[in-house]
């Protein structure tokens, strides 16, 4: 009597035996890495660390063809790390031609494109000036592009903008229609009219124009696609921030939830700016202040670290560190007090105040900031200010304020109030910010107690201030829709590249 064999009569399946659909499903389970499934087509940057998908694509031709559209989802044609290459465009065109002649799956799979061959430098490349149409043709043949960063040298900015507008008018209706994140120079802001689904906009600083003037932004009534006025929720600009500029920004994009302020505030103090933000953007959830020291908030960074050496250097360092800590806490307190629904307030690149609970702890990150300015670590500090119902966060949410503020800061605050109010009654948010600042100053303590407010204070304000609290976290870099805030000489980079 024969018994059936327990050994299968066929060979076990291998990876090569699986069909393409199953292989792609398997690839989706690969662990995420700092550089997930992305290839940099830069002619100067070193090759990124291999990822599991890149290693798998080297196994055989079939896997390479199958995974190539995934590996080329994000493309970066960027400037050299050290010195400019005279024929940069000629080298970059080789990569573009390779993508253009590739199969349709590669071109349709590109989701992110960063074109910054010369950064903010005055590129003088004759080959580039004669090939702008080649770049535009490649750009318009990316039907599924979602993130676009364009950095064109200033001498060719006008020609590029004109030729791109002409090409877009004659391009298929699908061109740029899926773009959600856009990083451009403000002179190219007309591209917004061709991106109806945009949710994030970055206006970087140009080489010869220190300040971006927000009044150049087109108002929604004049735009062919006013839908982006409500869909755009993330905005960042290196600008000259004034009360009128904020008002114009609110008219153009009233639905902002994430705002990054870079550059200078000019004459209005920070207290006036935050009060204006609270009135202009009712849905604001995240406020980023990477350049806080430039926003006229009563404190200036050290110009040179050598001032802390020699006799008395340690004492001056402690005073400087304490002044910065107090100014930072005041700025964050004003932001949370003025913006009703604010959940996060970023200071610098690495420190974030988040609305969590009823106490506040400041844990900063030491390092050297832009321009060689010293940025000492924020000491761990308890701030007895709470925030809950009045700011629209039932579980609590964000801010505190430190005590001693010098007379110059008080004068600046008073000036800001006059400039912001124009004789009209203050809203509850504005009065909350004033109460947090003035009462903590009158207490002369780092931990002002708001539980026993004098009867002269407005009862509505007293009830509101009892709901302010936040805490600091550090170690994670500020990003906006995947764009990482870099130094002024850079702009926004793609962490996937």
Coordinates of C-alpha atoms in Angstrom, one line a residue:
X1 CA 0.0 0.0 0.0
X2 CA 1.5 3.3 -1.1
X3 CA 1.3 6.3 1.1
X4 CA 1.2 9.9 -0.3
X5 CA 4.6 11.7 0.0
X6 CA 4.8 14.6 2.4
X7 CA 7.3 16.3 0.1
X8 CA 5.7 18.7 -2.4
X9 CA 6.3 17.7 -6.0
X10 CA 7.1 21.3 -7.0
X11 CA 10.0 23.6 -6.1
X12 CA 9.4 26.3 -3.5
X13 CA 8.6 29.8 -4.8
X14 CA 11.4 32.3 -5.0
X15 CA 11.3 36.1 -5.2
X16 CA 11.7 35.9 -9.0
X17 CA 8.6 33.7 -9.3
X18 CA 6.3 36.3 -7.9
X19 CA 4.4 38.6 -10.3
X20 CA 4.9 42.3 -10.3
X21 CA 1.8 43.2 -8.3
X22 CA 2.9 41.0 -5.4
X23 CA 6.5 42.3 -5.6
X24 CA 5.3 45.9 -5.3
X25 CA 3.1 45.0 -2.3
X26 CA 6.1 43.4 -0.7
X27 CA 8.2 46.6 -1.3
X28 CA 5.6 48.7 0.5
X29 CA 6.6 46.8 3.7
X30 CA 10.2 47.8 3.6
X31 CA 11.2 49.8 6.6
X32 CA 11.4 53.6 6.3
X33 CA 14.9 55.0 6.2
X34 CA 16.2 58.6 6.4
X35 CA 16.3 58.5 2.6
X36 CA 13.3 56.4 1.6
X37 CA 13.1 55.1 -2.0
X38 CA 14.7 58.2 -3.5
X39 CA 17.5 58.9 -5.9
X40 CA 19.4 62.2 -6.2
X41 CA 20.4 63.1 -9.7
X42 CA 22.8 65.7 -8.6
X43 CA 26.1 66.0 -10.5
X44 CA 28.1 67.1 -7.4
X45 CA 26.4 65.8 -4.2
X46 CA 27.8 62.4 -3.0
X47 CA 25.7 59.4 -3.5
X48 CA 23.2 58.9 -0.6
X49 CA 23.3 55.9 1.7
X50 CA 21.9 52.8 0.0
X51 CA 18.4 51.8 1.0
X52 CA 16.8 48.4 0.9
X53 CA 14.9 49.3 -2.3
X54 CA 18.1 50.4 -4.0
X55 CA 19.9 47.3 -3.1
X56 CA 17.0 45.2 -4.3
X57 CA 17.0 47.0 -7.6
X58 CA 20.5 45.7 -8.2
X59 CA 19.6 42.1 -8.0
X60 CA 18.5 41.7 -11.7
X61 CA 17.2 43.6 -14.6
X62 CA 13.5 42.8 -13.9
X63 CA 13.6 44.2 -10.4
X64 CA 15.5 47.3 -11.6
X65 CA 12.9 48.0 -14.2
X66 CA 10.1 47.4 -11.7
X67 CA 11.5 49.6 -9.0
X68 CA 12.9 52.4 -11.1
X69 CA 9.7 54.5 -11.0
X70 CA 9.7 54.3 -7.2
X71 CA 13.4 55.1 -6.9
X72 CA 12.9 58.2 -9.1
X73 CA 9.9 59.7 -7.3
X74 CA 11.9 62.6 -6.1
X75 CA 14.4 64.4 -8.3
X76 CA 16.9 67.1 -7.3
X77 CA 19.0 69.1 -9.7
X78 CA 20.9 71.2 -7.2
X79 CA 23.9 73.5 -7.0
X80 CA 27.4 72.2 -6.1
X81 CA 28.3 71.9 -2.5
X82 CA 31.6 73.8 -2.8
X83 CA 32.0 75.9 -5.8
X84 CA 29.8 76.5 -8.9
X85 CA 30.4 74.4 -12.0
X86 CA 30.7 76.7 -15.1
X87 CA 28.8 74.3 -17.3
X88 CA 26.3 73.2 -14.6
X89 CA 23.4 73.2 -17.0
X90 CA 25.1 71.1 -19.6
X91 CA 25.7 68.4 -17.0
X92 CA 22.2 68.7 -15.6
X93 CA 20.7 68.4 -19.0
X94 CA 22.1 64.9 -19.3
X95 CA 19.9 63.8 -16.4
X96 CA 16.8 65.6 -17.7
X97 CA 17.3 64.0 -21.2
X98 CA 17.6 60.6 -19.5
X99 CA 14.3 61.1 -17.7
X100 CA 12.6 62.5 -20.7
X101 CA 13.5 59.5 -22.9
X102 CA 12.6 57.0 -20.1
X103 CA 9.4 55.0 -20.2
X104 CA 6.2 56.7 -19.2
X105 CA 6.0 54.9 -15.8
X106 CA 9.2 56.8 -14.7
X107 CA 7.9 60.2 -15.9
X108 CA 4.4 59.8 -14.5
X109 CA 5.9 58.5 -11.2
X110 CA 7.8 61.7 -10.4
X111 CA 6.2 63.4 -7.4
X112 CA 8.9 65.9 -6.3
X113 CA 11.2 68.1 -8.4
X114 CA 13.8 70.5 -7.0
X115 CA 15.6 72.6 -9.6
X116 CA 18.2 74.8 -8.0
X117 CA 21.4 74.7 -10.2
X118 CA 22.8 77.9 -8.8
X119 CA 21.0 78.6 -5.6
X120 CA 20.9 82.4 -4.9
X121 CA 24.1 83.0 -6.8
X122 CA 24.2 85.2 -9.9
X123 CA 24.5 82.3 -12.3
X124 CA 26.1 83.3 -15.6
X125 CA 25.8 80.2 -17.8
X126 CA 25.1 80.8 -21.5
X127 CA 24.0 77.3 -21.9
X128 CA 21.3 77.8 -19.3
X129 CA 20.0 81.0 -20.9
X130 CA 19.6 79.2 -24.2
X131 CA 17.8 76.2 -22.7
X132 CA 15.1 77.6 -20.6
X133 CA 12.5 76.1 -22.9
X134 CA 14.0 72.7 -22.4
X135 CA 13.5 73.0 -18.6
X136 CA 9.9 74.2 -19.1
X137 CA 9.1 71.4 -21.5
X138 CA 10.4 68.8 -19.0
X139 CA 8.4 70.5 -16.2
X140 CA 5.1 70.4 -18.1
X141 CA 5.5 66.7 -18.9
X142 CA 5.2 65.6 -15.2
X143 CA 1.5 64.9 -14.9
X144 CA 1.6 63.7 -11.2
X145 CA 4.0 66.3 -9.8
X146 CA 3.1 67.3 -6.3
X147 CA 6.0 69.3 -4.9
X148 CA 8.0 71.8 -6.9
X149 CA 10.9 74.0 -6.0
X150 CA 12.2 76.4 -8.6
X151 CA 15.3 78.5 -8.1
X152 CA 16.3 80.4 -11.3
X153 CA 19.3 82.7 -11.4
X154 CA 18.2 86.4 -11.2
X155 CA 19.5 87.4 -14.7
X156 CA 17.2 84.8 -16.3
X157 CA 14.2 85.2 -13.9
X158 CA 12.2 87.5 -16.2
X159 CA 12.8 85.4 -19.3
X160 CA 12.0 82.2 -17.5
X161 CA 8.8 83.6 -16.0
X162 CA 7.6 84.9 -19.4
X163 CA 8.4 81.7 -21.3
X164 CA 6.8 79.6 -18.6
X165 CA 3.6 81.7 -18.6
X166 CA 3.4 81.3 -22.4
X167 CA 4.0 77.6 -22.2
X168 CA 1.4 77.1 -19.4
X169 CA -1.3 78.9 -21.4
X170 CA -0.8 76.5 -24.3
X171 CA -0.1 73.4 -22.1
X172 CA -2.6 70.7 -21.4
X173 CA -5.1 71.4 -18.7
X174 CA -3.4 68.8 -16.4
X175 CA -0.1 70.7 -16.3
X176 CA 0.7 71.6 -12.6
X177 CA -2.8 70.8 -11.6
X178 CA -1.7 68.3 -8.9
X179 CA 1.0 70.5 -7.4
X180 CA 0.4 70.8 -3.7
X181 CA 3.6 72.4 -2.4
X182 CA 5.4 75.2 -4.2
X183 CA 8.7 76.9 -3.4
X184 CA 9.5 79.9 -5.6
X185 CA 10.8 83.5 -5.7
X186 CA 8.0 86.0 -5.3
X187 CA 8.5 87.3 -8.8
X188 CA 7.2 84.0 -10.0
X189 CA 4.0 84.1 -7.9
X190 CA 1.9 84.1 -11.0
X191 CA 2.4 80.3 -11.0
X192 CA -0.3 80.2 -8.3
X193 CA -2.9 80.7 -10.9
X194 CA -2.0 77.4 -12.5
X195 CA -1.9 75.4 -9.2
X196 CA -5.6 75.3 -8.0
X197 CA -4.8 72.5 -5.5
X198 CA -1.9 74.1 -3.8
X199 CA -1.8 73.8 0.0
X200 CA 1.7 75.0 0.8
X201 CA 3.7 78.0 -0.5
X202 CA 7.3 79.1 0.2
X203 CA 8.6 82.4 -0.9
X204 CA 12.4 82.4 -0.5
X205 CA 14.8 85.3 -0.3
X206 CA 16.4 86.5 -3.5
X207 CA 20.0 87.3 -4.0
X208 CA 19.6 91.1 -4.4
X209 CA 16.4 91.6 -2.5
X210 CA 16.7 91.2 1.2
X211 CA 13.0 91.6 1.9
X212 CA 10.1 89.9 0.2
X213 CA 7.2 92.4 0.0
X214 CA 4.0 90.6 0.7
X215 CA 1.9 93.3 -0.9
X216 CA 3.1 91.9 -4.3
X217 CA 0.9 88.8 -3.7
X218 CA -2.1 88.8 -5.9
X219 CA -5.5 89.2 -4.2
X220 CA -7.9 86.3 -4.7
X221 CA -10.4 88.5 -6.6
X222 CA -7.8 89.1 -9.4
X223 CA -6.8 85.4 -9.6
X224 CA -8.1 83.1 -12.4
X225 CA -8.2 80.3 -9.7
X226 CA -9.4 81.8 -6.4
X227 CA -9.8 78.3 -5.0
X228 CA -6.2 78.4 -3.7
X229 CA -7.2 81.2 -1.3
X230 CA -9.1 78.6 0.8
X231 CA -7.0 75.5 0.0
X232 CA -3.6 77.1 0.9
X233 CA -3.0 76.4 4.6
X234 CA 0.8 76.5 4.8
X235 CA 2.8 79.7 4.1
X236 CA 6.4 80.7 4.7
X237 CA 8.3 83.8 3.5
X238 CA 11.5 85.7 4.2
X239 CA 9.8 89.0 4.3
X240 CA 9.7 92.5 5.7
X241 CA 6.8 91.8 8.2
X242 CA 4.7 94.8 9.0
X243 CA 1.1 95.2 10.1
X244 CA 0.0 96.2 6.6
X245 CA 1.8 93.2 5.1
X246 CA 0.1 90.8 7.5
X247 CA -3.3 92.4 6.6
X248 CA -2.6 91.9 2.9
X249 CA -1.5 88.3 3.5
X250 CA -4.8 87.6 5.4
X251 CA -6.7 89.1 2.5
X252 CA -4.9 86.8 0.0
X253 CA -4.9 83.6 2.1
X254 CA -7.4 83.8 4.9
X255 CA -7.3 80.0 5.8
X256 CA -3.7 79.7 6.9
X257 CA -3.1 77.1 9.6
X258 CA 0.7 77.0 9.5
X259 CA 2.7 80.2 9.2
X260 CA 6.5 80.6 9.2
X261 CA 7.9 84.1 9.7
X262 CA 11.4 84.7 8.5
X263 CA 13.2 88.0 8.0
X264 CA 12.6 91.3 9.9
X265 CA 9.7 93.0 11.5
X266 CA 10.9 96.5 10.9
X267 CA 9.3 99.0 13.2
X268 CA 6.4 97.2 14.8
X269 CA 7.3 95.3 18.0
X270 CA 6.7 91.6 18.2
X271 CA 3.7 92.1 20.5
X272 CA 1.9 94.1 17.8
X273 CA 2.7 91.5 15.2
X274 CA 1.4 88.6 17.3
X275 CA -1.8 90.5 18.1
X276 CA -2.3 91.3 14.4
X277 CA -1.7 87.6 13.6
X278 CA -4.4 86.5 16.1
X279 CA -6.9 88.8 14.6
X280 CA -6.0 88.0 10.9
X281 CA -5.8 84.2 11.1
X282 CA -8.5 82.6 13.2
X283 CA -7.5 79.0 12.2
X284 CA -3.7 79.3 12.9
X285 CA -2.4 76.2 14.5
X286 CA 1.4 76.4 14.1
X287 CA 3.6 79.6 14.2
X288 CA 7.3 79.3 13.4
X289 CA 9.7 82.0 14.3
X290 CA 13.1 80.8 13.0
X291 CA 14.5 84.4 13.1
X292 CA 13.1 85.5 16.4
X293 CA 16.0 87.7 17.2
X294 CA 15.2 89.9 14.2
X295 CA 11.6 90.5 15.0
X296 CA 12.0 93.5 17.3
X297 CA 11.2 91.7 20.5
X298 CA 13.5 93.7 22.9
X299 CA 16.5 91.4 22.7
X300 CA 19.4 91.2 20.3
X301 CA 21.8 88.3 19.9
X302 CA 25.5 88.6 20.7
X303 CA 27.4 89.9 17.7
X304 CA 30.5 88.1 18.7
X305 CA 31.3 85.4 21.2
X306 CA 34.6 87.0 22.1
X307 CA 32.7 89.4 24.3
X308 CA 32.2 86.6 26.9
X309 CA 35.9 86.1 27.3
X310 CA 38.2 87.9 29.7
X311 CA 37.4 89.4 33.1
X312 CA 33.6 89.3 33.8
X313 CA 32.9 87.1 30.8
X314 CA 31.1 84.4 32.7
X315 CA 28.8 86.9 34.4
X316 CA 28.0 88.6 31.0
X317 CA 27.3 85.2 29.6
X318 CA 24.8 84.4 32.4
X319 CA 23.1 87.7 32.0
X320 CA 22.9 87.2 28.2
X321 CA 21.5 83.7 28.6
X322 CA 18.9 84.9 31.1
X323 CA 17.9 87.8 28.9
X324 CA 17.4 85.5 25.9
X325 CA 15.4 83.0 28.0
X326 CA 13.1 85.7 29.3
X327 CA 12.6 87.3 25.9
X328 CA 11.9 83.9 24.3
X329 CA 9.4 83.0 27.0
X330 CA 7.7 86.4 26.6
X331 CA 7.5 86.0 22.8
X332 CA 5.9 82.6 23.1
X333 CA 3.5 83.8 25.7
X334 CA 2.4 86.6 23.5
X335 CA 1.9 84.2 20.6
X336 CA -0.3 81.8 22.6
X337 CA -2.2 84.6 24.2
X338 CA -3.0 86.4 20.9
X339 CA -3.7 83.4 18.7
X340 CA -6.7 81.5 20.1
X341 CA -6.2 78.1 18.5
X342 CA -2.4 78.0 18.4
X343 CA -1.0 74.6 19.2
X344 CA 2.7 74.9 18.4
X345 CA 5.2 77.8 18.4
X346 CA 8.6 77.1 17.0
X347 CA 11.6 79.3 18.1
X348 CA 14.7 78.9 16.0
X349 CA 15.2 75.6 14.1
X350 CA 15.1 73.1 16.9
X351 CA 13.0 74.4 19.8
X352 CA 9.2 74.0 19.9
X353 CA 6.6 75.1 22.5
X354 CA 3.6 72.8 22.4
X355 CA 0.3 73.2 24.1
X356 CA 0.3 70.2 26.5
X357 CA -1.0 70.4 30.1
X358 CA -1.0 73.0 32.8
X359 CA 2.8 73.5 33.4
X360 CA 5.6 74.8 31.2
X361 CA 9.1 73.5 30.9
X362 CA 11.7 75.1 28.7
X363 CA 14.3 72.7 27.4
X364 CA 16.3 74.4 24.6
X365 CA 19.1 73.3 22.4
X366 CA 22.5 74.9 22.5
X367 CA 24.4 75.7 19.4
X368 CA 25.7 78.5 17.2
X369 CA 23.1 80.3 15.2
X370 CA 23.2 82.2 11.9
X371 CA 25.9 84.8 11.5
X372 CA 28.0 83.3 14.3
X373 CA 25.6 84.5 17.0
X374 CA 25.7 82.4 20.1
X375 CA 22.4 80.6 21.1
X376 CA 22.8 79.2 24.6
X377 CA 20.7 76.4 26.0
X378 CA 17.4 77.4 27.5
X379 CA 17.4 76.3 31.1
X380 CA 14.7 74.0 32.5
X381 CA 12.2 76.4 34.0
X382 CA 8.7 76.1 35.5
X383 CA 6.3 78.8 34.5
X384 CA 3.1 79.0 36.5
X385 CA 0.7 80.1 33.7
X386 CA -2.1 77.9 32.4
X387 CA -4.2 77.8 29.3
X388 CA -7.3 75.8 28.5
X389 CA -10.9 76.9 27.8
X390 CA -10.2 80.5 26.9
X391 CA -7.9 79.5 24.0
X392 CA -10.2 76.9 22.6
X393 CA -8.2 73.8 23.8
X394 CA -10.2 71.7 26.2
X395 CA -7.2 69.7 27.3
X396 CA -5.0 72.6 27.8
X397 CA -2.6 74.2 25.5
X398 CA 0.3 76.6 25.4
X399 CA 2.1 79.4 26.9
X400 CA 3.8 81.1 29.8
X401 CA 5.6 84.2 30.5
X402 CA 8.6 85.3 32.5
X403 CA 8.8 88.2 34.7
X404 CA 11.2 91.1 34.5
X405 CA 11.0 93.1 31.3
X406 CA 13.1 96.2 30.9
X407 CA 11.6 99.7 30.4
X408 CA 12.5 99.7 26.7
X409 CA 10.5 96.6 26.1
X410 CA 7.5 98.1 27.9
X411 CA 7.7 101.2 25.8
X412 CA 7.9 99.1 22.7
X413 CA 4.9 97.1 23.8
X414 CA 2.9 100.3 24.4
X415 CA 3.9 101.7 21.0
X416 CA 2.8 98.4 19.4
X417 CA -0.6 98.6 21.1
X418 CA -1.2 102.1 19.8
X419 CA -0.2 101.1 16.2
X420 CA -2.3 98.0 16.3
X421 CA -5.5 99.3 17.8
X422 CA -6.0 102.6 16.0
X423 CA -8.4 103.6 18.7
X424 CA -10.7 100.6 18.5
X425 CA -11.5 98.4 21.5
X426 CA -9.2 95.4 22.0
X427 CA -10.4 91.8 21.5
X428 CA -10.2 89.3 24.3
X429 CA -7.1 87.8 22.8
X430 CA -5.4 91.1 22.7
X431 CA -6.2 91.9 26.3
X432 CA -5.1 88.4 27.3
X433 CA -1.6 89.1 25.8
X434 CA -1.5 92.5 27.6
X435 CA -2.5 90.9 30.9
X436 CA 0.1 88.2 30.7
X437 CA 2.9 90.7 30.0
X438 CA 1.9 93.5 32.3
X439 CA 0.9 91.4 35.3
X440 CA 4.0 89.2 35.2
X441 CA 6.1 92.4 35.1
X442 CA 4.3 93.9 38.1
X443 CA 4.9 90.7 40.1
X444 CA 8.7 90.9 39.5
X445 CA 8.9 87.1 39.5
X446 CA 9.7 84.4 37.1
X447 CA 6.6 82.5 38.3
X448 CA 3.7 85.0 38.4
X449 CA 0.7 83.7 40.3
X450 CA -2.5 84.4 38.4
X451 CA -4.8 82.5 40.9
X452 CA -5.3 85.7 43.0
X453 CA -5.7 88.5 40.5
X454 CA -6.4 92.0 41.9
X455 CA -10.1 93.0 41.6
X456 CA -9.1 95.8 39.2
X457 CA -8.4 93.2 36.5
X458 CA -11.2 92.4 34.0
X459 CA -13.0 89.2 35.3
X460 CA -13.2 87.9 31.7
X461 CA -9.4 88.3 31.4
X462 CA -8.8 86.7 34.8
X463 CA -10.8 83.7 33.8
X464 CA -9.0 83.5 30.4
X465 CA -5.5 83.7 31.8
X466 CA -6.0 80.8 34.1
X467 CA -6.0 78.6 31.0
X468 CA -2.5 79.2 29.6
X469 CA 0.3 76.6 29.6
X470 CA 2.9 75.0 27.3
X471 CA 6.1 73.1 27.4
X472 CA 9.3 73.0 25.3
X473 CA 10.6 70.1 23.3
X474 CA 13.8 69.9 21.3
X475 CA 15.8 67.6 19.1
X476 CA 13.5 67.6 16.1
X477 CA 14.0 70.1 13.3
X478 CA 11.3 72.4 12.0
X479 CA 9.7 71.3 8.8
X480 CA 6.8 72.6 6.7
X481 CA 5.2 70.0 4.5
X482 CA 8.5 68.1 4.3
X483 CA 10.5 71.2 3.5
X484 CA 13.4 71.8 6.0
X485 CA 14.2 75.4 7.0
X486 CA 17.8 76.0 6.2
X487 CA 20.1 79.0 6.5
X488 CA 19.5 82.2 4.7
X489 CA 21.9 81.3 1.9
X490 CA 19.9 78.1 1.3
X491 CA 16.2 77.8 1.0
X492 CA 14.1 74.7 1.6
X493 CA 15.4 71.3 1.0
X494 CA 13.7 67.9 0.6
X495 CA 14.6 65.5 3.4
X496 CA 13.8 62.6 1.1
X497 CA 16.7 63.5 -1.3

